[in-house]
Coordinates of C-alpha atoms in Angstrom, one line a residue:
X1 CA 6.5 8.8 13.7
X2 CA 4.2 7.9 16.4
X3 CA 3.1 4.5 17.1
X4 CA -0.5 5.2 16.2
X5 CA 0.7 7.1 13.0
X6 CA 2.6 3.9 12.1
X7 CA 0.0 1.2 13.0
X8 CA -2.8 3.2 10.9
X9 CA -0.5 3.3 7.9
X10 CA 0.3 -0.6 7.7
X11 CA -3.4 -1.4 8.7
X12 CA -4.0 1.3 5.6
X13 CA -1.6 -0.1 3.2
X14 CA -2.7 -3.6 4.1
X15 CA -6.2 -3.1 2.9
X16 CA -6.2 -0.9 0.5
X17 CA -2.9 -1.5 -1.6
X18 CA -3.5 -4.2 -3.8
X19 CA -2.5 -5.6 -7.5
X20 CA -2.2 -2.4 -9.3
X21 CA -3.7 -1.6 -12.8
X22 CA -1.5 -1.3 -16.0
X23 CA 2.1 0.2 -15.1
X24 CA 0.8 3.5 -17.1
X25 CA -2.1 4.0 -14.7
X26 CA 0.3 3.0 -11.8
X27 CA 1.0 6.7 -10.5
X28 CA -2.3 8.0 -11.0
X29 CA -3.7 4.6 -9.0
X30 CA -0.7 6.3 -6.4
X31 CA -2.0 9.9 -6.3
X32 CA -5.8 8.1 -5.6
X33 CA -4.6 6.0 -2.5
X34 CA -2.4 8.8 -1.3
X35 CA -5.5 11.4 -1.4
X36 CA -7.5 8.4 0.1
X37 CA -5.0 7.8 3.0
X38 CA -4.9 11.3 4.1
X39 CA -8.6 11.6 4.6
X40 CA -8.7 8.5 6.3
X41 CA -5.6 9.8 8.3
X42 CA -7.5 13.1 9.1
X43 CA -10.5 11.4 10.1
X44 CA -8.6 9.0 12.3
X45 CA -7.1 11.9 13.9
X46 CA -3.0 10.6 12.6
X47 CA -1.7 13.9 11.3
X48 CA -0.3 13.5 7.9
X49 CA 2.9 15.0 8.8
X50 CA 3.9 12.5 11.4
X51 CA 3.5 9.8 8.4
X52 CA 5.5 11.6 5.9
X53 CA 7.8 12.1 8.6
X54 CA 8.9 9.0 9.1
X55 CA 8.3 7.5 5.0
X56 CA 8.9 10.7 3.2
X57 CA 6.4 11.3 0.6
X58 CA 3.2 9.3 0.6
X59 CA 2.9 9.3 -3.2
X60 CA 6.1 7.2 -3.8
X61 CA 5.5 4.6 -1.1
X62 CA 2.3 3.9 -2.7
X63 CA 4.2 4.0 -5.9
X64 CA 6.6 1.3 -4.4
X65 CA 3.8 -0.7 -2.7
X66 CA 1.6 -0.9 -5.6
X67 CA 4.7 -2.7 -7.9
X68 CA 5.6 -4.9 -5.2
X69 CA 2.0 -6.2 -4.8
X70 CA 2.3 -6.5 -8.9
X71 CA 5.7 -8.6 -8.0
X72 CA 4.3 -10.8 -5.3
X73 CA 0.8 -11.7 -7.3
X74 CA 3.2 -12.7 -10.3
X75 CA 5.5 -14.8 -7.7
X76 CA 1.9 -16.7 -6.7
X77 CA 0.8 -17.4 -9.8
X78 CA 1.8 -20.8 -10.9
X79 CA 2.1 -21.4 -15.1
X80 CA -1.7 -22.0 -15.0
X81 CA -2.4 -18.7 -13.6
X82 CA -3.7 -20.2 -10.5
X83 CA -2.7 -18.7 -7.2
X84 CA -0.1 -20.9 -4.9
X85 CA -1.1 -20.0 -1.8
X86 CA -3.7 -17.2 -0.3
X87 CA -1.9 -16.8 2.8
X88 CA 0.8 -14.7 1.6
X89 CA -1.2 -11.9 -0.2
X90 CA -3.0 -11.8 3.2
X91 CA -0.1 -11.0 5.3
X92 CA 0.4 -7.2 6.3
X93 CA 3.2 -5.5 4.2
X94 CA 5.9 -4.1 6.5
X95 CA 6.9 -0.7 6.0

């Protein structure tokens, strides 16, 4: 995968994959941000073949990416259900 191709997908991911809804809605919450990415791929001129490439298909790293935002906002929650600390939700996932 090109440079460009991976840059756009972790700037992608990082503002767009966020706590997901109910497990049961997570693969259709998937299929939206995988459709979403590609257009936004397209448009940014990063061919959607060099992504899946390099991370196979798109779907199931959202899939993955989706449950481990669910993962790391439980991990930041303290027993009051207030967050610990911003700074990690703000740091860019690494593919």
């Amino acid at each position: 995968m090109s440079d460009s191709a991976i840059e756009f997908l972790q700037d992608w991911i990082h503002e767009n994959v966020h706590v997901p809804p109910p497990p049961i809605k997570l693969e259709r919450e998937a299929e939206i941000l995988a459709r979403e990415c590609k257009e936004e791929a397209a448009d940014a001129g990063v061919p959607i073949e060099d992504i899946e490439e390099e991370v196979g298909d798109l779907k199931d790293l959202l899939v993955a990416k989706l449950e481990d935002a669910a993962e790391n906002e439980a991990r930041q929650l303290n027993g009051h259900g207030q967050k610990i600390s911003k700074s990690a939700a703000e740091q860019k996932p690494a593919l």
